[in-house]
PDB file of C-alpha atoms and ligand atoms in Angstrom:
ATOM      1  CA  UNK C  13      13.841  20.080   9.191  1.00  0.00           C
ATOM      2  CA  UNK C  14       9.970  20.676   8.794  1.00  0.00           C
ATOM      3  CA  UNK C  15       8.858  19.100   5.669  1.00  0.00           C
ATOM      4  CA  UNK C  16       6.069  20.762   3.225  1.00  0.00           C
ATOM      5  CA  UNK C  17       4.260  18.941   1.244  1.00  0.00           C
ATOM      6  CA  UNK C  18       1.480  20.790  -0.872  1.00  0.00           C
ATOM      7  CA  UNK C  19      -1.912  19.109  -1.940  1.00  0.00           C
ATOM      8  CA  UNK C  20      -2.060  19.007  -5.803  1.00  0.00           C
ATOM      9  CA  UNK C  21      -5.861  18.015  -4.963  1.00  0.00           C
ATOM     10  CA  UNK C  22      -6.483  22.339  -4.671  1.00  0.00           C
ATOM     11  CA  UNK C  23      -4.311  22.864  -7.589  1.00  0.00           C
ATOM     12  CA  UNK C  24      -5.675  24.247 -11.204  1.00  0.00           C
ATOM     13  CA  UNK C  25      -6.198  20.209 -13.628  1.00  0.00           C
ATOM     14  CA  UNK C  26      -5.681  22.523 -17.209  1.00  0.00           C
ATOM     15  CA  UNK C  27      -2.196  24.195 -15.634  1.00  0.00           C
ATOM     16  CA  UNK C  28      -1.575  21.081 -13.312  1.00  0.00           C
ATOM     17  CA  UNK C  29       2.972  21.366 -14.620  1.00  0.00           C
ATOM     18  CA  UNK C  30       3.051  25.338 -14.290  1.00  0.00           C
ATOM     19  CA  UNK C  31       0.563  24.629 -10.537  1.00  0.00           C
ATOM     20  CA  UNK C  32       4.319  22.143  -9.847  1.00  0.00           C
ATOM     21  CA  UNK C  33       6.486  24.360 -11.013  1.00  0.00           C
ATOM     22  CA  UNK C  34       5.527  26.754  -9.172  1.00  0.00           C
ATOM     23  CA  UNK C  35       5.136  24.716  -5.363  1.00  0.00           C
ATOM     24  CA  UNK C  36       8.529  23.583  -5.824  1.00  0.00           C
ATOM     25  CA  UNK C  37       9.971  26.989  -6.942  1.00  0.00           C
ATOM     26  CA  UNK C  38       8.124  28.197  -3.935  1.00  0.00           C
ATOM     27  CA  UNK C  39      10.368  26.078  -1.533  1.00  0.00           C
ATOM     28  CA  UNK C  40       8.572  22.746  -1.215  1.00  0.00           C
ATOM     29  CA  UNK C  41       9.869  19.655  -0.293  1.00  0.00           C
ATOM     30  CA  UNK C  42       7.012  17.060  -1.234  1.00  0.00           C
ATOM     31  CA  UNK C  43       4.158  16.972  -4.241  1.00  0.00           C
ATOM     32  CA  UNK C  44       1.048  14.862  -2.309  1.00  0.00           C
ATOM     33  CA  UNK C  45      -0.530  13.028  -4.758  1.00  0.00           C
ATOM     34  CA  UNK C  46      -4.533  12.258  -3.687  1.00  0.00           C
ATOM     35  CA  UNK C  47      -5.249   8.991  -5.106  1.00  0.00           C
ATOM     36  CA  UNK C  48      -9.182   8.740  -4.564  1.00  0.00           C
ATOM     37  CA  UNK C  49     -11.454   5.748  -5.691  1.00  0.00           C
ATOM     38  CA  UNK C  50     -15.436   6.702  -5.569  1.00  0.00           C
ATOM     39  CA  UNK C  51     -15.226   3.728  -2.855  1.00  0.00           C
ATOM     40  CA  UNK C  52     -12.846   4.262   0.388  1.00  0.00           C
ATOM     41  CA  UNK C  53     -13.779   7.784   0.245  1.00  0.00           C
ATOM     42  CA  UNK C  54     -17.123   9.016  -1.656  1.00  0.00           C
ATOM     43  CA  UNK C  55     -14.798  10.693  -5.065  1.00  0.00           C
ATOM     44  CA  UNK C  56     -12.683  10.523  -7.457  1.00  0.00           C
ATOM     45  CA  UNK C  57      -9.624  11.936  -8.492  1.00  0.00           C
ATOM     46  CA  UNK C  58      -6.452  10.830 -10.007  1.00  0.00           C
ATOM     47  CA  UNK C  59      -4.350   7.572 -11.054  1.00  0.00           C
ATOM     48  CA  UNK C  60      -1.425   6.135 -12.381  1.00  0.00           C
ATOM     49  CA  UNK C  61      -1.403   7.902 -15.278  1.00  0.00           C
ATOM     50  CA  UNK C  62      -1.346  12.043 -14.007  1.00  0.00           C
ATOM     51  CA  UNK C  63       1.689   9.949 -11.808  1.00  0.00           C
ATOM     52  CA  UNK C  64       3.292   9.153 -14.865  1.00  0.00           C
ATOM     53  CA  UNK C  65       2.936  12.195 -16.953  1.00  0.00           C
ATOM     54  CA  UNK C  66       4.386  14.509 -13.602  1.00  0.00           C
ATOM     55  CA  UNK C  67       7.545  12.469 -12.765  1.00  0.00           C
ATOM     56  CA  UNK C  68       9.244  13.963 -15.635  1.00  0.00           C
ATOM     57  CA  UNK C  69       8.763  17.697 -14.713  1.00  0.00           C
ATOM     58  CA  UNK C  70       9.326  17.615 -10.945  1.00  0.00           C
ATOM     59  CA  UNK C  71      12.891  16.862  -9.408  1.00  0.00           C
ATOM     60  CA  UNK C  72      10.716  16.704  -6.286  1.00  0.00           C
ATOM     61  CA  UNK C  73       9.671  13.197  -4.358  1.00  0.00           C
ATOM     62  CA  UNK C  74       5.945  12.422  -5.181  1.00  0.00           C
ATOM     63  CA  UNK C  75       3.885  11.178  -1.985  1.00  0.00           C
ATOM     64  CA  UNK C  76       1.452   9.105  -2.958  1.00  0.00           C
ATOM     65  CA  UNK C  77      -1.427   9.262  -0.898  1.00  0.00           C
ATOM     66  CA  UNK C  78      -3.777   5.981  -1.793  1.00  0.00           C
ATOM     67  CA  UNK C  79      -7.875   6.204  -0.765  1.00  0.00           C
ATOM     68  CA  UNK C  80      -8.533   3.331  -2.215  1.00  0.00           C
ATOM     69  CA  UNK C  81      -9.898  -0.095  -1.204  1.00  0.00           C
ATOM     70  CA  UNK C  82      -7.405  -3.003  -1.984  1.00  0.00           C
ATOM     71  CA  UNK C  83      -4.498  -0.699  -3.173  1.00  0.00           C
ATOM     72  CA  UNK C  84      -2.649  -4.049  -3.600  1.00  0.00           C
ATOM     73  CA  UNK C  85      -4.085  -4.428  -7.343  1.00  0.00           C
ATOM     74  CA  UNK C  86      -2.581  -0.694  -8.218  1.00  0.00           C
ATOM     75  CA  UNK C  87       0.458  -0.816  -6.090  1.00  0.00           C
ATOM     76  CA  UNK C  88       2.464  -2.190  -8.974  1.00  0.00           C
ATOM     77  CA  UNK C  89       1.097   0.224 -11.537  1.00  0.00           C
ATOM     78  CA  UNK C  90       1.558   3.081  -8.608  1.00  0.00           C
ATOM     79  CA  UNK C  91       5.448   2.265  -8.632  1.00  0.00           C
ATOM     80  CA  UNK C  92       5.769   1.748 -12.671  1.00  0.00           C
ATOM     81  CA  UNK C  93       4.526   5.070 -13.432  1.00  0.00           C
ATOM     82  CA  UNK C  94       7.240   6.719 -10.604  1.00  0.00           C
ATOM     83  CA  UNK C  95       5.387   7.534  -7.365  1.00  0.00           C
ATOM     84  CA  UNK C  96       9.104   8.095  -4.077  1.00  0.00           C
ATOM     85  CA  UNK C  97       6.549   7.191  -1.094  1.00  0.00           C
ATOM     86  CA  UNK C  98       3.344   4.826  -1.308  1.00  0.00           C
ATOM     87  CA  UNK C  99       0.879   5.352   1.300  1.00  0.00           C
ATOM     88  CA  UNK C 100      -1.650   2.904   1.987  1.00  0.00           C
ATOM     89  CA  UNK C 101      -4.331   3.724   4.985  1.00  0.00           C
ATOM     90  CA  UNK C 102      -4.996   0.424   7.408  1.00  0.00           C
ATOM     91  CA  UNK C 103      -8.938   1.107   7.215  1.00  0.00           C
ATOM     92  CA  UNK C 104      -8.291  -0.142   3.716  1.00  0.00           C
ATOM     93  CA  UNK C 105      -5.830  -3.003   4.037  1.00  0.00           C
ATOM     94  CA  UNK C 106      -6.362  -6.292   6.533  1.00  0.00           C
ATOM     95  CA  UNK C 107      -3.680  -7.553   5.670  1.00  0.00           C
ATOM     96  CA  UNK C 108      -1.550  -3.921   5.656  1.00  0.00           C
ATOM     97  CA  UNK C 109       1.772  -6.253   7.301  1.00  0.00           C
ATOM     98  CA  UNK C 110       1.787  -7.765   3.338  1.00  0.00           C
ATOM     99  CA  UNK C 111       0.812  -4.493   1.677  1.00  0.00           C
ATOM    100  CA  UNK C 112       3.463  -2.498   3.264  1.00  0.00           C
ATOM    101  CA  UNK C 113       6.107  -5.433   1.940  1.00  0.00           C
ATOM    102  CA  UNK C 114       4.505  -5.484  -1.546  1.00  0.00           C
ATOM    103  CA  UNK C 115       5.313  -1.895  -1.706  1.00  0.00           C
ATOM    104  CA  UNK C 116       8.603  -2.422  -0.603  1.00  0.00           C
ATOM    105  CA  UNK C 117       9.374  -5.566  -2.673  1.00  0.00           C
ATOM    106  CA  UNK C 118       8.831  -2.651  -5.429  1.00  0.00           C
ATOM    107  CA  UNK C 119      11.355  -0.201  -4.626  1.00  0.00           C
ATOM    108  CA  UNK C 120       9.243   2.710  -2.997  1.00  0.00           C
ATOM    109  CA  UNK C 121       9.019   3.985   0.582  1.00  0.00           C
ATOM    110  CA  UNK C 122       6.092   3.120   2.266  1.00  0.00           C
ATOM    111  CA  UNK C 123       3.742   5.021   3.994  1.00  0.00           C
ATOM    112  CA  UNK C 124       1.242   4.218   6.624  1.00  0.00           C
ATOM    113  CA  UNK C 125      -1.977   6.502   7.469  1.00  0.00           C
ATOM    114  CA  UNK C 126      -4.620   6.766   9.735  1.00  0.00           C
ATOM    115  CA  UNK C 127      -8.414   8.696   9.624  1.00  0.00           C
ATOM    116  CA  UNK C 128      -8.936  10.404  12.277  1.00  0.00           C
ATOM    117  CA  UNK C 129     -10.888   8.451  15.051  1.00  0.00           C
ATOM    118  CA  UNK C 130      -9.062   5.480  13.941  1.00  0.00           C
ATOM    119  CA  UNK C 131      -6.273   4.437  17.154  1.00  0.00           C
ATOM    120  CA  UNK C 132      -2.725   4.492  17.125  1.00  0.00           C
ATOM    121  CA  UNK C 133      -2.022   1.198  18.360  1.00  0.00           C
ATOM    122  CA  UNK C 134      -3.509   0.016  15.219  1.00  0.00           C
ATOM    123  CA  UNK C 135      -0.322   0.538  13.284  1.00  0.00           C
ATOM    124  CA  UNK C 136       2.298  -0.138  16.574  1.00  0.00           C
ATOM    125  CA  UNK C 137       3.120  -3.245  15.369  1.00  0.00           C
ATOM    126  CA  UNK C 138       3.887  -2.135  11.753  1.00  0.00           C
ATOM    127  CA  UNK C 139       5.438   1.065  12.218  1.00  0.00           C
ATOM    128  CA  UNK C 140       8.936  -0.436  12.238  1.00  0.00           C
ATOM    129  CA  UNK C 141       8.857  -1.692   8.570  1.00  0.00           C
ATOM    130  CA  UNK C 142       7.588   2.062   7.326  1.00  0.00           C
ATOM    131  CA  UNK C 143       8.995   5.083   6.091  1.00  0.00           C
ATOM    132  CA  UNK C 144       6.006   7.514   6.912  1.00  0.00           C
ATOM    133  CA  UNK C 145       3.234   7.452   9.342  1.00  0.00           C
ATOM    134  CA  UNK C 146       0.550   9.784   8.048  1.00  0.00           C
ATOM    135  CA  UNK C 147      -2.422  10.986  10.741  1.00  0.00           C
ATOM    136  CA  UNK C 148      -5.541  12.532   8.691  1.00  0.00           C
ATOM    137  CA  UNK C 149      -7.180  15.198  10.719  1.00  0.00           C
ATOM    138  CA  UNK C 150     -10.406  15.660   8.380  1.00  0.00           C
ATOM    139  CA  UNK C 151     -11.945  12.780   7.305  1.00  0.00           C
ATOM    140  CA  UNK C 152     -10.376  12.080   3.878  1.00  0.00           C
ATOM    141  CA  UNK C 153     -12.415  13.060   0.164  1.00  0.00           C
ATOM    142  CA  UNK C 154     -11.852  16.694  -0.196  1.00  0.00           C
ATOM    143  CA  UNK C 155      -9.753  19.432   0.458  1.00  0.00           C
ATOM    144  CA  UNK C 156     -10.591  22.293   1.567  1.00  0.00           C
ATOM    145  CA  UNK C 157     -11.623  20.926   5.295  1.00  0.00           C
ATOM    146  CA  UNK C 158     -11.408  22.212   9.013  1.00  0.00           C
ATOM    147  CA  UNK C 159      -8.546  21.186  10.873  1.00  0.00           C
ATOM    148  CA  UNK C 160      -9.478  18.238  13.670  1.00  0.00           C
ATOM    149  CA  UNK C 161      -7.783  18.814  16.523  1.00  0.00           C
ATOM    150  CA  UNK C 162      -8.519  15.707  18.136  1.00  0.00           C
ATOM    151  CA  UNK C 163      -5.796  14.583  16.586  1.00  0.00           C
ATOM    152  CA  UNK C 164      -3.305  16.319  18.102  1.00  0.00           C
ATOM    153  CA  UNK C 165      -2.803  13.732  21.074  1.00  0.00           C
ATOM    154  CA  UNK C 166      -1.832  11.301  18.753  1.00  0.00           C
ATOM    155  CA  UNK C 167       0.312  12.781  16.660  1.00  0.00           C
ATOM    156  CA  UNK C 168       2.014  13.024  20.176  1.00  0.00           C
ATOM    157  CA  UNK C 169       1.763   9.366  20.451  1.00  0.00           C
ATOM    158  CA  UNK C 170       3.211   8.443  17.563  1.00  0.00           C
ATOM    159  CA  UNK C 171       6.309  10.958  18.276  1.00  0.00           C
ATOM    160  CA  UNK C 172       6.586   9.221  21.120  1.00  0.00           C
ATOM    161  CA  UNK C 173       6.920   5.815  19.458  1.00  0.00           C
ATOM    162  CA  UNK C 174       9.462   6.653  17.495  1.00  0.00           C
ATOM    163  CA  UNK C 175      11.669   8.210  19.645  1.00  0.00           C
ATOM    164  CA  UNK C 176      11.049   5.389  22.608  1.00  0.00           C
ATOM    165  CA  UNK C 177      12.657   2.796  19.082  1.00  0.00           C
ATOM    166  CA  UNK C 178      14.794   4.794  17.712  1.00  0.00           C
ATOM    167  CA  UNK C 179      12.820   4.607  14.134  1.00  0.00           C
ATOM    168  CA  UNK C 180      13.745   6.766  11.705  1.00  0.00           C
ATOM    169  CA  UNK C 181      10.094   6.961  10.432  1.00  0.00           C
ATOM    170  CA  UNK C 182       8.416  10.743   9.211  1.00  0.00           C
ATOM    171  CA  UNK C 183       5.431  12.290  11.166  1.00  0.00           C
ATOM    172  CA  UNK C 184       2.991  13.166   8.173  1.00  0.00           C
ATOM    173  CA  UNK C 185      -0.304  15.282   8.896  1.00  0.00           C
ATOM    174  CA  UNK C 186      -2.716  16.065   5.985  1.00  0.00           C
ATOM    175  CA  UNK C 187      -6.248  18.254   6.480  1.00  0.00           C
ATOM    176  CA  UNK C 188      -6.868  21.899   7.206  1.00  0.00           C
ATOM    177  CA  UNK C 189      -3.671  22.112   7.474  1.00  0.00           C
ATOM    178  CA  UNK C 190      -2.262  26.006   7.608  1.00  0.00           C
ATOM    179  CA  UNK C 191      -0.334  28.240   9.449  1.00  0.00           C
ATOM    180  CA  UNK C 192      -2.024  28.422  12.728  1.00  0.00           C
ATOM    181  CA  UNK C 193      -2.751  24.562  12.976  1.00  0.00           C
ATOM    182  CA  UNK C 194       1.125  23.795  11.306  1.00  0.00           C
ATOM    183  CA  UNK C 195       2.050  25.005  14.677  1.00  0.00           C
ATOM    184  CA  UNK C 196      -0.141  23.146  16.642  1.00  0.00           C
ATOM    185  CA  UNK C 197       1.527  19.863  14.684  1.00  0.00           C
ATOM    186  CA  UNK C 198       5.164  20.799  14.354  1.00  0.00           C
ATOM    187  CA  UNK C 199       4.649  21.305  18.690  1.00  0.00           C
ATOM    188  CA  UNK C 200       2.984  18.014  18.784  1.00  0.00           C
ATOM    189  CA  UNK C 201       5.817  16.333  16.547  1.00  0.00           C
ATOM    190  CA  UNK C 202       5.072  15.942  12.968  1.00  0.00           C
ATOM    191  CA  UNK C 203       8.155  17.191  10.478  1.00  0.00           C
ATOM    192  CA  UNK C 204       5.700  17.147   7.274  1.00  0.00           C
ATOM    193  CA  UNK C 205       3.219  18.757   6.316  1.00  0.00           C
ATOM    194  CA  UNK C 206       1.012  18.443   3.776  1.00  0.00           C
ATOM    195  CA  UNK C 207      -1.115  21.184   2.905  1.00  0.00           C
ATOM    196  CA  UNK C 208      -3.830  21.854  -0.154  1.00  0.00           C
ATOM    197  CA  UNK C 209      -6.103  24.722   0.275  1.00  0.00           C
ATOM    198  CA  UNK C 210      -3.915  26.901   1.887  1.00  0.00           C
ATOM    199  CA  UNK C 211      -1.254  27.162  -0.996  1.00  0.00           C
ATOM    200  CA  UNK C 212      -3.261  26.636  -3.902  1.00  0.00           C
ATOM    201  CA  UNK C 213      -5.902  28.709  -2.977  1.00  0.00           C
ATOM    202  CA  UNK C 214      -3.274  32.031  -2.480  1.00  0.00           C
ATOM    203  CA  UNK C 215      -2.003  33.561  -5.065  1.00  0.00           C
ATOM    204  CA  UNK C 216       1.743  33.651  -3.477  1.00  0.00           C
ATOM    205  CA  UNK C 217       2.534  30.494  -3.070  1.00  0.00           C
ATOM    206  CA  UNK C 218       6.306  30.706  -2.116  1.00  0.00           C
ATOM    207  CA  UNK C 219       4.651  32.979   0.679  1.00  0.00           C
ATOM    208  CA  UNK C 220       1.952  30.814   2.055  1.00  0.00           C
ATOM    209  CA  UNK C 221       4.733  27.651   2.066  1.00  0.00           C
ATOM    210  CA  UNK C 222       7.304  29.595   4.321  1.00  0.00           C
ATOM    211  CA  UNK C 223       4.063  30.928   6.749  1.00  0.00           C
ATOM    212  CA  UNK C 224       3.313  27.261   7.509  1.00  0.00           C
ATOM    213  CA  UNK C 225       6.118  26.157   7.462  1.00  0.00           C
ATOM    214  CA  UNK C 226       6.779  29.488  10.845  1.00  0.00           C
ATOM    215  CA  UNK C 227       9.489  31.334   8.516  1.00  0.00           C
TER     216      UNK C 227
HETATM  217  O1  LIG O  18      -5.480  13.873   1.532  1.00  0.00           O
HETATM  218  C1  LIG O  18      -6.669  14.789   1.620  1.00  0.00           C
HETATM  219  C2  LIG O  18      -8.297  14.872   1.714  1.00  0.00           C
HETATM  220  O2  LIG O  18      -8.557  13.391   2.346  1.00  0.00           O
HETATM  221  C3  LIG O  18      -6.067  15.499   1.047  1.00  0.00           C
HETATM  222  O3  LIG O  18      -4.686  16.180   1.016  1.00  0.00           O
HETATM  223  C4  LIG O  18      -5.694  17.019   2.276  1.00  0.00           C
HETATM  224  O4  LIG O  18      -6.894  18.011   2.106  1.00  0.00           O
HETATM  225  C5  LIG O  18      -5.857  18.531   1.417  1.00  0.00           C
HETATM  226  O5  LIG O  18      -6.015  19.715   1.323  1.00  0.00           O
HETATM  227  P1  LIG O  18      -6.661  20.435   2.224  1.00  0.00           P
HETATM  228  O6  LIG O  18      -5.144  21.115   2.888  1.00  0.00           O
HETATM  229  O7  LIG O  18      -7.121  21.670   1.586  1.00  0.00           O
HETATM  230  O8  LIG O  18      -7.038  19.944   3.253  1.00  0.00           O
HETATM  231 CO1  LIG O  19      -3.971  13.447   0.827  1.00  0.00          CO
END
């Protein structure tokens, strides 16, 4: 089953509760929350206070994508705020095994993220410990960028590892996902599709979600 995770990065922040209710009603499976610190990526967005504020207004799992340096310092705060998934970048975690287990110790599902140029080999020895692998299909930092096609073989490789080892790991893609690129990601083996602009820039969010799901 293909899951759709609308990214609120492209929502109207002045009407965030309505924007979340709209995609929930439209068939979304997760709410994707992009956390940026102005250091790991050149943009600033959301902190634990916003996660805490949106937690009671939706029944959907909050899929929190941490694009921050030193995530260990903030994991307890995001867990307390109500994150269901916390995903950290390999490129920001010198002690990745420790960070993944810190997330799990807080009762939160753990995800690991790879930038477009980072090889899949970087997660071969941690994939058995995680609930989700997120492959970036744009350079992180901004919504509305163009899908990077050279990531497709990486999706295939992660899907192959998951199958070979019989793992229960979700394979998520994030960046430039629309109804055309979604199809390529699903064919390559992804099962969770993040989409920001391709959903929130459309008037009919339910139709946008259906189109990305390939319905
Ligand atoms: O992590 C992200 C950017 O760093 C966002 O989740 C992503 O860019 C979603 O936006 P879009 O679908 O418009 O590309
Ligand atoms: Co994201």
